[in-house]
Amino acid sequence: MVEDNSTFASEFFLLGLTSQEDLQVICFVLFLAIYVVSLVGNLGVITLIRIDSCLHTPMYFFLSHLSLLDACYSSTIIPQALLNFLVKRKAISFTRCAAQLFSFATCATAECYVLAAMAYDRYVAICNPLLYPVVMSRQLCIRMLVGAYLAGVLSSAIHTVSIFHLPFCHSRRINHFFCDGPPLLALSCSDAWLSGVVVSAVVGFNVLSTTVFILVSYWLVLSAVLQIHSIAGRHRAFSTCASHLVSVTLYYGSSLLMYMRPSSTATLDHDKVVSVLYAVVVPMLNPLIYSLRNAEMKKAIRKAQGRLLSFLVPSRRKTN
């Protein structure tokens, strides 16, 4: 692998998760299975919400876009990782690396704000149920969603420019399986302190602001639920939030573990393992969480299965 000493990097080399060939085959099979399940699950959720009129509510409107972001998340990272598991020269061009980082950061940031919007939806539904249709109007939902995507694009642009304006004049080897911020900053031959501060500030603002918003929303939800005297009423109120809480815990837990920890404990090998959790595994789990723990989604799945069977059975009879 030849590397020049020019300040402009025409390409990088991804070291991946492991250099052992037998483990790369295992990783390929595992990542491929996760990618298929993630795509089928997330696109299935989007389709189900689209075709079932009972799911045309603000909560499922946001859930469909959460699934879209998860599908984009997976498609930004996993195909390149699958290719690198099969080839010896794990090269990625400067432009593709920047595009991957930009797409990944956009989806990650937008997902933070979509999860926050879903928390606000649960707050309004439980604390102000009579005003819910008025407060959570379609116009407000669209504005919140557009705001989430704009925040994603703006934050990602700052994130990407802060890193890729740096000179890379030594090693081109990225100690990661995709183009992420910390391993790229580690390659710069100039003082990357300011860029690191900017990236940390942008990520920190997005994660912490949405975390605080979600915590405040659920604190108000908890206060309202505790005022319900019947146990059945409390259980019903909490059950509407269960799937979202699990999804938030997984996503923010892994994100905080990755970005909001002391630099003295940071290692790139550790970051790779954590990245697999929040960038590969969590997008696969979200549709499973909302499908298995949500009564309305289960009902919609059964209805879709019934429609499919009613479509297939007559066609079989005709062929006989």
PDB file of C-alpha atoms in Angstrom:
ATOM      1  CA  MET A   1       0.000   0.000   0.000  1.00  0.00           C
ATOM      2  CA  VAL A   2       1.741   3.156  -1.206  1.00  0.00           C
ATOM      3  CA  GLU A   3       1.141   6.446   0.561  1.00  0.00           C
ATOM      4  CA  ASP A   4       2.550   9.793  -0.559  1.00  0.00           C
ATOM      5  CA  ASN A   5       3.315  12.780   1.644  1.00  0.00           C
ATOM      6  CA  SER A   6       1.238  15.430  -0.154  1.00  0.00           C
ATOM      7  CA  THR A   7      -1.129  17.528   1.934  1.00  0.00           C
ATOM      8  CA  PHE A   8      -4.123  16.619  -0.261  1.00  0.00           C
ATOM      9  CA  ALA A   9      -5.412  13.108   0.249  1.00  0.00           C
ATOM     10  CA  SER A  10      -6.823  11.682  -2.985  1.00  0.00           C
ATOM     11  CA  GLU A  11      -7.945   8.553  -1.139  1.00  0.00           C
ATOM     12  CA  PHE A  12      -7.983   6.890   2.262  1.00  0.00           C
ATOM     13  CA  PHE A  13      -7.644   3.278   3.381  1.00  0.00           C
ATOM     14  CA  LEU A  14     -10.154   1.884   5.863  1.00  0.00           C
ATOM     15  CA  LEU A  15      -8.565  -0.593   8.265  1.00  0.00           C
ATOM     16  CA  GLY A  16     -11.963  -2.074   9.132  1.00  0.00           C
ATOM     17  CA  LEU A  17     -12.952  -3.976  12.257  1.00  0.00           C
ATOM     18  CA  THR A  18     -10.294  -6.683  12.006  1.00  0.00           C
ATOM     19  CA  SER A  19      -7.345  -7.722   9.848  1.00  0.00           C
ATOM     20  CA  GLN A  20      -7.905 -11.471  10.334  1.00  0.00           C
ATOM     21  CA  GLU A  21      -9.328 -13.012   7.163  1.00  0.00           C
ATOM     22  CA  ASP A  22     -11.416 -15.688   8.903  1.00  0.00           C
ATOM     23  CA  LEU A  23     -13.046 -13.045  11.102  1.00  0.00           C
ATOM     24  CA  GLN A  24     -13.714 -10.857   8.052  1.00  0.00           C
ATOM     25  CA  VAL A  25     -15.836 -13.616   6.529  1.00  0.00           C
ATOM     26  CA  ILE A  26     -17.824 -13.887   9.766  1.00  0.00           C
ATOM     27  CA  CYS A  27     -18.221 -10.101   9.891  1.00  0.00           C
ATOM     28  CA  PHE A  28     -19.376 -10.055   6.264  1.00  0.00           C
ATOM     29  CA  VAL A  29     -22.114 -12.624   6.938  1.00  0.00           C
ATOM     30  CA  LEU A  30     -23.160 -10.867  10.157  1.00  0.00           C
ATOM     31  CA  PHE A  31     -23.250  -7.379   8.610  1.00  0.00           C
ATOM     32  CA  LEU A  32     -25.122  -8.664   5.544  1.00  0.00           C
ATOM     33  CA  ALA A  33     -27.765 -10.306   7.741  1.00  0.00           C
ATOM     34  CA  ILE A  34     -28.130  -7.128   9.816  1.00  0.00           C
ATOM     35  CA  TYR A  35     -28.403  -4.987   6.680  1.00  0.00           C
ATOM     36  CA  VAL A  36     -31.122  -7.183   5.147  1.00  0.00           C
ATOM     37  CA  VAL A  37     -33.131  -7.264   8.390  1.00  0.00           C
ATOM     38  CA  SER A  38     -32.678  -3.496   8.820  1.00  0.00           C
ATOM     39  CA  LEU A  39     -33.817  -2.659   5.287  1.00  0.00           C
ATOM     40  CA  VAL A  40     -36.761  -5.075   5.305  1.00  0.00           C
ATOM     41  CA  GLY A  41     -37.834  -3.947   8.780  1.00  0.00           C
ATOM     42  CA  ASN A  42     -37.579  -0.198   8.198  1.00  0.00           C
ATOM     43  CA  LEU A  43     -39.074  -0.226   4.706  1.00  0.00           C
ATOM     44  CA  GLY A  44     -41.795  -2.535   6.044  1.00  0.00           C
ATOM     45  CA  VAL A  45     -42.661  -0.030   8.786  1.00  0.00           C
ATOM     46  CA  ILE A  46     -42.806   2.807   6.231  1.00  0.00           C
ATOM     47  CA  THR A  47     -45.059   0.755   3.926  1.00  0.00           C
ATOM     48  CA  LEU A  48     -47.323  -0.364   6.782  1.00  0.00           C
ATOM     49  CA  ILE A  49     -47.840   3.203   7.997  1.00  0.00           C
ATOM     50  CA  ARG A  50     -48.489   4.313   4.438  1.00  0.00           C
ATOM     51  CA  ILE A  51     -51.212   1.740   3.656  1.00  0.00           C
ATOM     52  CA  ASP A  52     -53.001   1.576   7.036  1.00  0.00           C
ATOM     53  CA  SER A  53     -55.246   4.591   7.649  1.00  0.00           C
ATOM     54  CA  CYS A  54     -55.356   3.813  11.396  1.00  0.00           C
ATOM     55  CA  LEU A  55     -51.661   4.714  11.559  1.00  0.00           C
ATOM     56  CA  HIS A  56     -52.083   8.128   9.927  1.00  0.00           C
ATOM     57  CA  THR A  57     -51.352   9.961  13.183  1.00  0.00           C
ATOM     58  CA  PRO A  58     -48.521  12.315  14.213  1.00  0.00           C
ATOM     59  CA  MET A  59     -46.705   9.583  16.183  1.00  0.00           C
ATOM     60  CA  TYR A  60     -46.562   7.232  13.215  1.00  0.00           C
ATOM     61  CA  PHE A  61     -45.794  10.096  10.856  1.00  0.00           C
ATOM     62  CA  PHE A  62     -42.592  10.661  12.845  1.00  0.00           C
ATOM     63  CA  LEU A  63     -41.993   6.912  13.146  1.00  0.00           C
ATOM     64  CA  SER A  64     -42.070   6.519   9.354  1.00  0.00           C
ATOM     65  CA  HIS A  65     -39.352   9.161   9.040  1.00  0.00           C
ATOM     66  CA  LEU A  66     -37.364   7.561  11.863  1.00  0.00           C
ATOM     67  CA  SER A  67     -37.440   4.343   9.823  1.00  0.00           C
ATOM     68  CA  LEU A  68     -36.415   6.265   6.697  1.00  0.00           C
ATOM     69  CA  LEU A  69     -33.433   7.753   8.533  1.00  0.00           C
ATOM     70  CA  ASP A  70     -32.457   4.328   9.877  1.00  0.00           C
ATOM     71  CA  ALA A  71     -32.605   2.841   6.369  1.00  0.00           C
ATOM     72  CA  CYS A  72     -30.428   5.691   5.048  1.00  0.00           C
ATOM     73  CA  TYR A  73     -28.121   5.303   8.052  1.00  0.00           C
ATOM     74  CA  SER A  74     -27.543   1.630   7.238  1.00  0.00           C
ATOM     75  CA  SER A  75     -27.180   2.228   3.502  1.00  0.00           C
ATOM     76  CA  THR A  76     -24.565   4.925   4.096  1.00  0.00           C
ATOM     77  CA  ILE A  77     -22.255   2.667   6.099  1.00  0.00           C
ATOM     78  CA  ILE A  78     -22.885  -1.055   5.638  1.00  0.00           C
ATOM     79  CA  PRO A  79     -22.480  -1.498   1.825  1.00  0.00           C
ATOM     80  CA  GLN A  80     -18.977   0.009   1.956  1.00  0.00           C
ATOM     81  CA  ALA A  81     -18.142  -2.158   4.971  1.00  0.00           C
ATOM     82  CA  LEU A  82     -19.391  -5.279   3.152  1.00  0.00           C
ATOM     83  CA  LEU A  83     -17.190  -4.475   0.168  1.00  0.00           C
ATOM     84  CA  ASN A  84     -14.156  -3.959   2.397  1.00  0.00           C
ATOM     85  CA  PHE A  85     -14.679  -7.353   4.050  1.00  0.00           C
ATOM     86  CA  LEU A  86     -14.182  -8.970   0.610  1.00  0.00           C
ATOM     87  CA  VAL A  87     -11.279  -6.996  -0.884  1.00  0.00           C
ATOM     88  CA  LYS A  88      -7.676  -6.545   0.215  1.00  0.00           C
ATOM     89  CA  ARG A  89      -7.320  -2.939  -0.943  1.00  0.00           C
ATOM     90  CA  LYS A  90      -9.867  -1.160   1.251  1.00  0.00           C
ATOM     91  CA  ALA A  91      -9.610   2.207  -0.452  1.00  0.00           C
ATOM     92  CA  ILE A  92     -12.181   5.007  -0.446  1.00  0.00           C
ATOM     93  CA  SER A  93     -11.771   8.249  -2.369  1.00  0.00           C
ATOM     94  CA  PHE A  94     -11.542  11.631  -0.648  1.00  0.00           C
ATOM     95  CA  THR A  95     -14.898  12.673  -2.140  1.00  0.00           C
ATOM     96  CA  ARG A  96     -16.701   9.455  -1.184  1.00  0.00           C
ATOM     97  CA  CYS A  97     -15.263   9.627   2.327  1.00  0.00           C
ATOM     98  CA  ALA A  98     -16.519  13.200   2.764  1.00  0.00           C
ATOM     99  CA  ALA A  99     -19.916  12.235   1.310  1.00  0.00           C
ATOM    100  CA  GLN A 100     -20.172   9.266   3.676  1.00  0.00           C
ATOM    101  CA  LEU A 101     -19.366  11.409   6.713  1.00  0.00           C
ATOM    102  CA  PHE A 102     -21.836  14.100   5.592  1.00  0.00           C
ATOM    103  CA  SER A 103     -24.661  11.585   4.999  1.00  0.00           C
ATOM    104  CA  PHE A 104     -23.992   9.739   8.236  1.00  0.00           C
ATOM    105  CA  ALA A 105     -23.880  12.935  10.319  1.00  0.00           C
ATOM    106  CA  THR A 106     -27.046  14.280   8.650  1.00  0.00           C
ATOM    107  CA  CYS A 107     -29.023  11.123   9.465  1.00  0.00           C
ATOM    108  CA  ALA A 108     -27.629  10.923  13.010  1.00  0.00           C
ATOM    109  CA  THR A 109     -28.478  14.544  13.828  1.00  0.00           C
ATOM    110  CA  ALA A 110     -31.911  14.462  12.187  1.00  0.00           C
ATOM    111  CA  GLU A 111     -32.722  11.295  14.147  1.00  0.00           C
ATOM    112  CA  CYS A 112     -32.007  13.110  17.421  1.00  0.00           C
ATOM    113  CA  TYR A 113     -34.581  15.769  16.579  1.00  0.00           C
ATOM    114  CA  VAL A 114     -37.153  13.271  15.263  1.00  0.00           C
ATOM    115  CA  LEU A 115     -36.892  11.356  18.552  1.00  0.00           C
ATOM    116  CA  ALA A 116     -37.369  14.662  20.399  1.00  0.00           C
ATOM    117  CA  ALA A 117     -40.455  15.417  18.278  1.00  0.00           C
ATOM    118  CA  MET A 118     -41.855  11.984  19.149  1.00  0.00           C
ATOM    119  CA  ALA A 119     -41.309  12.731  22.867  1.00  0.00           C
ATOM    120  CA  TYR A 120     -43.236  15.996  22.485  1.00  0.00           C
ATOM    121  CA  ASP A 121     -46.020  14.084  20.738  1.00  0.00           C
ATOM    122  CA  ARG A 122     -46.275  11.690  23.720  1.00  0.00           C
ATOM    123  CA  TYR A 123     -46.300  14.654  26.128  1.00  0.00           C
ATOM    124  CA  VAL A 124     -49.211  16.312  24.340  1.00  0.00           C
ATOM    125  CA  ALA A 125     -51.111  13.019  23.944  1.00  0.00           C
ATOM    126  CA  ILE A 126     -50.918  12.200  27.682  1.00  0.00           C
ATOM    127  CA  CYS A 127     -50.904  15.630  29.328  1.00  0.00           C
ATOM    128  CA  ASN A 128     -53.360  17.390  26.981  1.00  0.00           C
ATOM    129  CA  PRO A 129     -55.396  14.643  25.288  1.00  0.00           C
ATOM    130  CA  LEU A 130     -58.392  16.875  24.491  1.00  0.00           C
ATOM    131  CA  LEU A 131     -56.180  19.407  22.694  1.00  0.00           C
ATOM    132  CA  TYR A 132     -54.052  16.758  20.973  1.00  0.00           C
ATOM    133  CA  PRO A 133     -55.662  17.019  17.483  1.00  0.00           C
ATOM    134  CA  VAL A 134     -55.366  20.813  17.605  1.00  0.00           C
ATOM    135  CA  VAL A 135     -51.838  21.057  19.004  1.00  0.00           C
ATOM    136  CA  MET A 136     -50.334  18.263  16.921  1.00  0.00           C
ATOM    137  CA  SER A 137     -51.667  19.566  13.626  1.00  0.00           C
ATOM    138  CA  ARG A 138     -50.243  18.387  10.325  1.00  0.00           C
ATOM    139  CA  GLN A 139     -48.670  21.807   9.788  1.00  0.00           C
ATOM    140  CA  LEU A 140     -46.785  21.586  13.106  1.00  0.00           C
ATOM    141  CA  CYS A 141     -45.644  18.030  12.381  1.00  0.00           C
ATOM    142  CA  ILE A 142     -44.282  19.054   8.975  1.00  0.00           C
ATOM    143  CA  ARG A 143     -42.515  22.084  10.476  1.00  0.00           C
ATOM    144  CA  MET A 144     -40.909  19.949  13.179  1.00  0.00           C
ATOM    145  CA  LEU A 145     -39.802  17.406  10.599  1.00  0.00           C
ATOM    146  CA  VAL A 146     -38.373  20.042   8.255  1.00  0.00           C
ATOM    147  CA  GLY A 147     -36.566  21.556  11.238  1.00  0.00           C
ATOM    148  CA  ALA A 148     -35.072  18.153  12.072  1.00  0.00           C
ATOM    149  CA  TYR A 149     -33.759  17.669   8.536  1.00  0.00           C
ATOM    150  CA  LEU A 150     -32.438  21.238   8.326  1.00  0.00           C
ATOM    151  CA  ALA A 151     -30.644  20.799  11.664  1.00  0.00           C
ATOM    152  CA  GLY A 152     -29.154  17.581  10.311  1.00  0.00           C
ATOM    153  CA  VAL A 153     -27.889  19.171   7.101  1.00  0.00           C
ATOM    154  CA  LEU A 154     -26.522  22.307   8.811  1.00  0.00           C
ATOM    155  CA  SER A 155     -24.770  20.416  11.612  1.00  0.00           C
ATOM    156  CA  SER A 156     -23.385  17.874   9.154  1.00  0.00           C
ATOM    157  CA  ALA A 157     -22.040  20.620   6.885  1.00  0.00           C
ATOM    158  CA  ILE A 158     -20.164  22.207   9.818  1.00  0.00           C
ATOM    159  CA  HIS A 159     -18.987  18.766  10.939  1.00  0.00           C
ATOM    160  CA  THR A 160     -17.712  17.766   7.493  1.00  0.00           C
ATOM    161  CA  VAL A 161     -16.061  21.093   6.573  1.00  0.00           C
ATOM    162  CA  SER A 162     -14.339  21.311   9.972  1.00  0.00           C
ATOM    163  CA  ILE A 163     -12.647  17.971   9.313  1.00  0.00           C
ATOM    164  CA  PHE A 164     -11.989  17.959   5.576  1.00  0.00           C
ATOM    165  CA  HIS A 165     -10.398  21.409   5.400  1.00  0.00           C
ATOM    166  CA  LEU A 166      -7.489  19.932   7.383  1.00  0.00           C
ATOM    167  CA  PRO A 167      -4.319  18.754   5.603  1.00  0.00           C
ATOM    168  CA  PHE A 168      -3.678  14.992   5.638  1.00  0.00           C
ATOM    169  CA  CYS A 169       0.026  14.627   4.944  1.00  0.00           C
ATOM    170  CA  HIS A 170       1.041  11.433   6.726  1.00  0.00           C
ATOM    171  CA  SER A 171      -0.859   8.173   7.020  1.00  0.00           C
ATOM    172  CA  ARG A 172      -4.004   7.714   4.949  1.00  0.00           C
ATOM    173  CA  ARG A 173      -5.089   4.729   7.030  1.00  0.00           C
ATOM    174  CA  ILE A 174      -8.383   5.325   8.854  1.00  0.00           C
ATOM    175  CA  ASN A 175      -8.608   3.105  11.920  1.00  0.00           C
ATOM    176  CA  HIS A 176     -12.317   2.469  11.429  1.00  0.00           C
ATOM    177  CA  PHE A 177     -14.775   0.655   9.146  1.00  0.00           C
ATOM    178  CA  PHE A 178     -16.277   3.907   7.835  1.00  0.00           C
ATOM    179  CA  CYS A 179     -15.354   7.602   7.610  1.00  0.00           C
ATOM    180  CA  ASP A 180     -16.161   8.931  11.071  1.00  0.00           C
ATOM    181  CA  GLY A 181     -14.978  12.139  12.702  1.00  0.00           C
ATOM    182  CA  PRO A 182     -12.545  11.022  15.467  1.00  0.00           C
ATOM    183  CA  PRO A 183     -10.356   8.716  13.317  1.00  0.00           C
ATOM    184  CA  LEU A 184     -10.200  11.339  10.555  1.00  0.00           C
ATOM    185  CA  LEU A 185      -9.120  14.044  13.014  1.00  0.00           C
ATOM    186  CA  ALA A 186      -6.382  11.680  14.205  1.00  0.00           C
ATOM    187  CA  LEU A 187      -4.900  11.618  10.668  1.00  0.00           C
ATOM    188  CA  SER A 188      -4.379  15.361  10.320  1.00  0.00           C
ATOM    189  CA  CYS A 189      -0.753  16.540  10.267  1.00  0.00           C
ATOM    190  CA  SER A 190      -1.703  20.018  11.518  1.00  0.00           C
ATOM    191  CA  ASP A 191      -3.123  21.102  14.857  1.00  0.00           C
ATOM    192  CA  ALA A 192      -6.655  19.708  14.772  1.00  0.00           C
ATOM    193  CA  TRP A 193      -7.576  21.045  18.221  1.00  0.00           C
ATOM    194  CA  LEU A 194      -9.910  23.781  16.946  1.00  0.00           C
ATOM    195  CA  SER A 195     -11.637  21.436  14.493  1.00  0.00           C
ATOM    196  CA  GLY A 196     -12.058  18.894  17.273  1.00  0.00           C
ATOM    197  CA  VAL A 197     -13.620  21.537  19.513  1.00  0.00           C
ATOM    198  CA  VAL A 198     -16.037  22.606  16.752  1.00  0.00           C
ATOM    199  CA  VAL A 199     -17.073  19.009  16.020  1.00  0.00           C
ATOM    200  CA  SER A 200     -17.508  18.230  19.741  1.00  0.00           C
ATOM    201  CA  ALA A 201     -19.504  21.443  20.254  1.00  0.00           C
ATOM    202  CA  VAL A 202     -21.868  20.674  17.368  1.00  0.00           C
ATOM    203  CA  VAL A 203     -22.378  17.043  18.406  1.00  0.00           C
ATOM    204  CA  GLY A 204     -22.674  18.010  22.069  1.00  0.00           C
ATOM    205  CA  PHE A 205     -25.284  20.687  21.377  1.00  0.00           C
ATOM    206  CA  ASN A 206     -27.437  18.379  19.265  1.00  0.00           C
ATOM    207  CA  VAL A 207     -27.240  15.417  21.645  1.00  0.00           C
ATOM    208  CA  LEU A 208     -27.544  17.314  24.926  1.00  0.00           C
ATOM    209  CA  SER A 209     -30.278  19.742  23.812  1.00  0.00           C
ATOM    210  CA  THR A 210     -32.489  16.973  22.482  1.00  0.00           C
ATOM    211  CA  THR A 211     -31.699  14.792  25.519  1.00  0.00           C
ATOM    212  CA  VAL A 212     -32.795  17.567  27.889  1.00  0.00           C
ATOM    213  CA  PHE A 213     -35.942  18.158  25.801  1.00  0.00           C
ATOM    214  CA  ILE A 214     -36.836  14.449  25.922  1.00  0.00           C
ATOM    215  CA  LEU A 215     -36.135  14.207  29.662  1.00  0.00           C
ATOM    216  CA  VAL A 216     -38.300  17.257  30.420  1.00  0.00           C
ATOM    217  CA  SER A 217     -41.108  15.892  28.224  1.00  0.00           C
ATOM    218  CA  TYR A 218     -41.071  12.554  30.024  1.00  0.00           C
ATOM    219  CA  TRP A 219     -40.813  14.183  33.428  1.00  0.00           C
ATOM    220  CA  LEU A 220     -44.063  16.019  32.656  1.00  0.00           C
ATOM    221  CA  VAL A 221     -45.549  12.775  31.310  1.00  0.00           C
ATOM    222  CA  LEU A 222     -44.554  10.949  34.507  1.00  0.00           C
ATOM    223  CA  SER A 223     -46.090  13.695  36.659  1.00  0.00           C
ATOM    224  CA  ALA A 224     -49.347  13.444  34.700  1.00  0.00           C
ATOM    225  CA  VAL A 225     -49.426   9.633  34.825  1.00  0.00           C
ATOM    226  CA  LEU A 226     -48.874   9.557  38.597  1.00  0.00           C
ATOM    227  CA  GLN A 227     -52.032  11.630  38.988  1.00  0.00           C
ATOM    228  CA  ILE A 228     -54.059   8.844  37.354  1.00  0.00           C
ATOM    229  CA  HIS A 229     -55.656   6.831  40.172  1.00  0.00           C
ATOM    230  CA  SER A 230     -56.365   3.568  38.343  1.00  0.00           C
ATOM    231  CA  ILE A 231     -53.507   1.106  37.771  1.00  0.00           C
ATOM    232  CA  ALA A 232     -54.968   0.167  34.381  1.00  0.00           C
ATOM    233  CA  GLY A 233     -54.968   3.813  33.320  1.00  0.00           C
ATOM    234  CA  ARG A 234     -51.344   4.245  34.357  1.00  0.00           C
ATOM    235  CA  HIS A 235     -50.332   1.082  32.531  1.00  0.00           C
ATOM    236  CA  ARG A 236     -52.142   2.191  29.375  1.00  0.00           C
ATOM    237  CA  ALA A 237     -50.449   5.612  29.481  1.00  0.00           C
ATOM    238  CA  PHE A 238     -46.985   4.133  30.030  1.00  0.00           C
ATOM    239  CA  SER A 239     -47.486   1.500  27.328  1.00  0.00           C
ATOM    240  CA  THR A 240     -47.904   4.230  24.684  1.00  0.00           C
ATOM    241  CA  CYS A 241     -44.395   5.473  25.557  1.00  0.00           C
ATOM    242  CA  ALA A 242     -42.609   2.152  26.047  1.00  0.00           C
ATOM    243  CA  SER A 243     -41.342   1.625  22.480  1.00  0.00           C
ATOM    244  CA  HIS A 244     -40.125   5.200  22.181  1.00  0.00           C
ATOM    245  CA  LEU A 245     -38.330   5.033  25.532  1.00  0.00           C
ATOM    246  CA  VAL A 246     -36.511   1.842  24.546  1.00  0.00           C
ATOM    247  CA  SER A 247     -35.479   3.376  21.213  1.00  0.00           C
ATOM    248  CA  VAL A 248     -34.278   6.592  22.894  1.00  0.00           C
ATOM    249  CA  THR A 249     -32.300   4.646  25.514  1.00  0.00           C
ATOM    250  CA  LEU A 250     -30.498   2.560  22.893  1.00  0.00           C
ATOM    251  CA  TYR A 251     -29.730   5.463  20.562  1.00  0.00           C
ATOM    252  CA  TYR A 252     -28.691   8.086  23.101  1.00  0.00           C
ATOM    253  CA  GLY A 253     -26.933   5.586  25.351  1.00  0.00           C
ATOM    254  CA  SER A 254     -24.616   4.487  22.556  1.00  0.00           C
ATOM    255  CA  SER A 255     -24.182   8.051  21.227  1.00  0.00           C
ATOM    256  CA  LEU A 256     -23.255   9.427  24.646  1.00  0.00           C
ATOM    257  CA  LEU A 257     -20.859   6.519  25.172  1.00  0.00           C
ATOM    258  CA  MET A 258     -19.193   7.406  21.868  1.00  0.00           C
ATOM    259  CA  TYR A 259     -18.961  11.206  21.969  1.00  0.00           C
ATOM    260  CA  MET A 260     -19.618  12.436  25.512  1.00  0.00           C
ATOM    261  CA  ARG A 261     -16.807  10.722  27.411  1.00  0.00           C
ATOM    262  CA  PRO A 262     -13.428  12.016  28.678  1.00  0.00           C
ATOM    263  CA  SER A 263     -10.758  12.178  25.978  1.00  0.00           C
ATOM    264  CA  SER A 264      -8.374  10.379  28.314  1.00  0.00           C
ATOM    265  CA  THR A 265     -10.454   7.201  28.000  1.00  0.00           C
ATOM    266  CA  ALA A 266     -10.913   7.479  24.220  1.00  0.00           C
ATOM    267  CA  THR A 267      -9.371   4.853  21.971  1.00  0.00           C
ATOM    268  CA  LEU A 268     -10.136   4.316  18.292  1.00  0.00           C
ATOM    269  CA  ASP A 269     -10.490   0.551  18.765  1.00  0.00           C
ATOM    270  CA  HIS A 270     -13.101   1.161  21.464  1.00  0.00           C
ATOM    271  CA  ASP A 271     -14.861   3.668  19.181  1.00  0.00           C
ATOM    272  CA  LYS A 272     -15.167   1.041  16.443  1.00  0.00           C
ATOM    273  CA  VAL A 273     -16.983  -1.340  18.766  1.00  0.00           C
ATOM    274  CA  VAL A 274     -19.367   1.366  20.000  1.00  0.00           C
ATOM    275  CA  SER A 275     -19.954   2.509  16.400  1.00  0.00           C
ATOM    276  CA  VAL A 276     -21.188  -0.968  15.478  1.00  0.00           C
ATOM    277  CA  LEU A 277     -23.845  -0.587  18.169  1.00  0.00           C
ATOM    278  CA  TYR A 278     -25.266   2.836  17.255  1.00  0.00           C
ATOM    279  CA  ALA A 279     -24.588   2.839  13.502  1.00  0.00           C
ATOM    280  CA  VAL A 280     -25.351  -0.787  12.592  1.00  0.00           C
ATOM    281  CA  VAL A 281     -27.324  -2.567  15.322  1.00  0.00           C
ATOM    282  CA  VAL A 282     -29.707   0.176  16.531  1.00  0.00           C
ATOM    283  CA  PRO A 283     -31.170   0.882  13.037  1.00  0.00           C
ATOM    284  CA  MET A 284     -32.005  -2.833  12.832  1.00  0.00           C
ATOM    285  CA  LEU A 285     -33.603  -2.944  16.292  1.00  0.00           C
ATOM    286  CA  ASN A 286     -35.918   0.079  15.953  1.00  0.00           C
ATOM    287  CA  PRO A 287     -38.507  -1.564  13.656  1.00  0.00           C
ATOM    288  CA  LEU A 288     -38.455  -4.683  15.854  1.00  0.00           C
ATOM    289  CA  ILE A 289     -39.027  -2.583  18.982  1.00  0.00           C
ATOM    290  CA  TYR A 290     -41.991  -0.733  17.479  1.00  0.00           C
ATOM    291  CA  SER A 291     -43.453  -3.889  15.934  1.00  0.00           C
ATOM    292  CA  LEU A 292     -43.183  -6.183  18.963  1.00  0.00           C
ATOM    293  CA  ARG A 293     -44.084  -3.723  21.738  1.00  0.00           C
ATOM    294  CA  ASN A 294     -46.772  -1.647  20.022  1.00  0.00           C
ATOM    295  CA  ALA A 295     -50.379  -2.914  19.960  1.00  0.00           C
ATOM    296  CA  GLU A 296     -51.405  -0.708  17.029  1.00  0.00           C
ATOM    297  CA  MET A 297     -48.471  -1.876  14.925  1.00  0.00           C
ATOM    298  CA  LYS A 298     -49.260  -5.517  15.756  1.00  0.00           C
ATOM    299  CA  LYS A 299     -52.860  -4.958  14.687  1.00  0.00           C
ATOM    300  CA  ALA A 300     -51.739  -3.302  11.444  1.00  0.00           C
ATOM    301  CA  ILE A 301     -49.364  -6.221  10.726  1.00  0.00           C
ATOM    302  CA  ARG A 302     -52.205  -8.731  11.208  1.00  0.00           C
ATOM    303  CA  LYS A 303     -54.444  -6.709   8.891  1.00  0.00           C
ATOM    304  CA  ALA A 304     -51.698  -6.575   6.248  1.00  0.00           C
ATOM    305  CA  GLN A 305     -51.161 -10.333   6.548  1.00  0.00           C
ATOM    306  CA  GLY A 306     -54.907 -10.884   6.119  1.00  0.00           C
ATOM    307  CA  ARG A 307     -54.960  -8.724   2.978  1.00  0.00           C
ATOM    308  CA  LEU A 308     -51.990 -10.589   1.571  1.00  0.00           C
ATOM    309  CA  LEU A 309     -53.581 -13.991   2.233  1.00  0.00           C
ATOM    310  CA  SER A 310     -56.898 -12.898   0.718  1.00  0.00           C
ATOM    311  CA  PHE A 311     -54.991 -11.778  -2.366  1.00  0.00           C
ATOM    312  CA  LEU A 312     -52.964 -14.986  -2.683  1.00  0.00           C
ATOM    313  CA  VAL A 313     -55.657 -17.592  -1.968  1.00  0.00           C
ATOM    314  CA  PRO A 314     -57.998 -16.679  -4.879  1.00  0.00           C
ATOM    315  CA  SER A 315     -55.057 -16.572  -7.266  1.00  0.00           C
ATOM    316  CA  ARG A 316     -54.121 -20.112  -6.213  1.00  0.00           C
ATOM    317  CA  ARG A 317     -57.667 -21.305  -6.822  1.00  0.00           C
ATOM    318  CA  LYS A 318     -57.650 -19.844 -10.309  1.00  0.00           C
ATOM    319  CA  THR A 319     -54.406 -21.614 -11.154  1.00  0.00           C
ATOM    320  CA  ASN A 320     -55.933 -24.918 -10.038  1.00  0.00           C
TER     321      ASN A 320
END
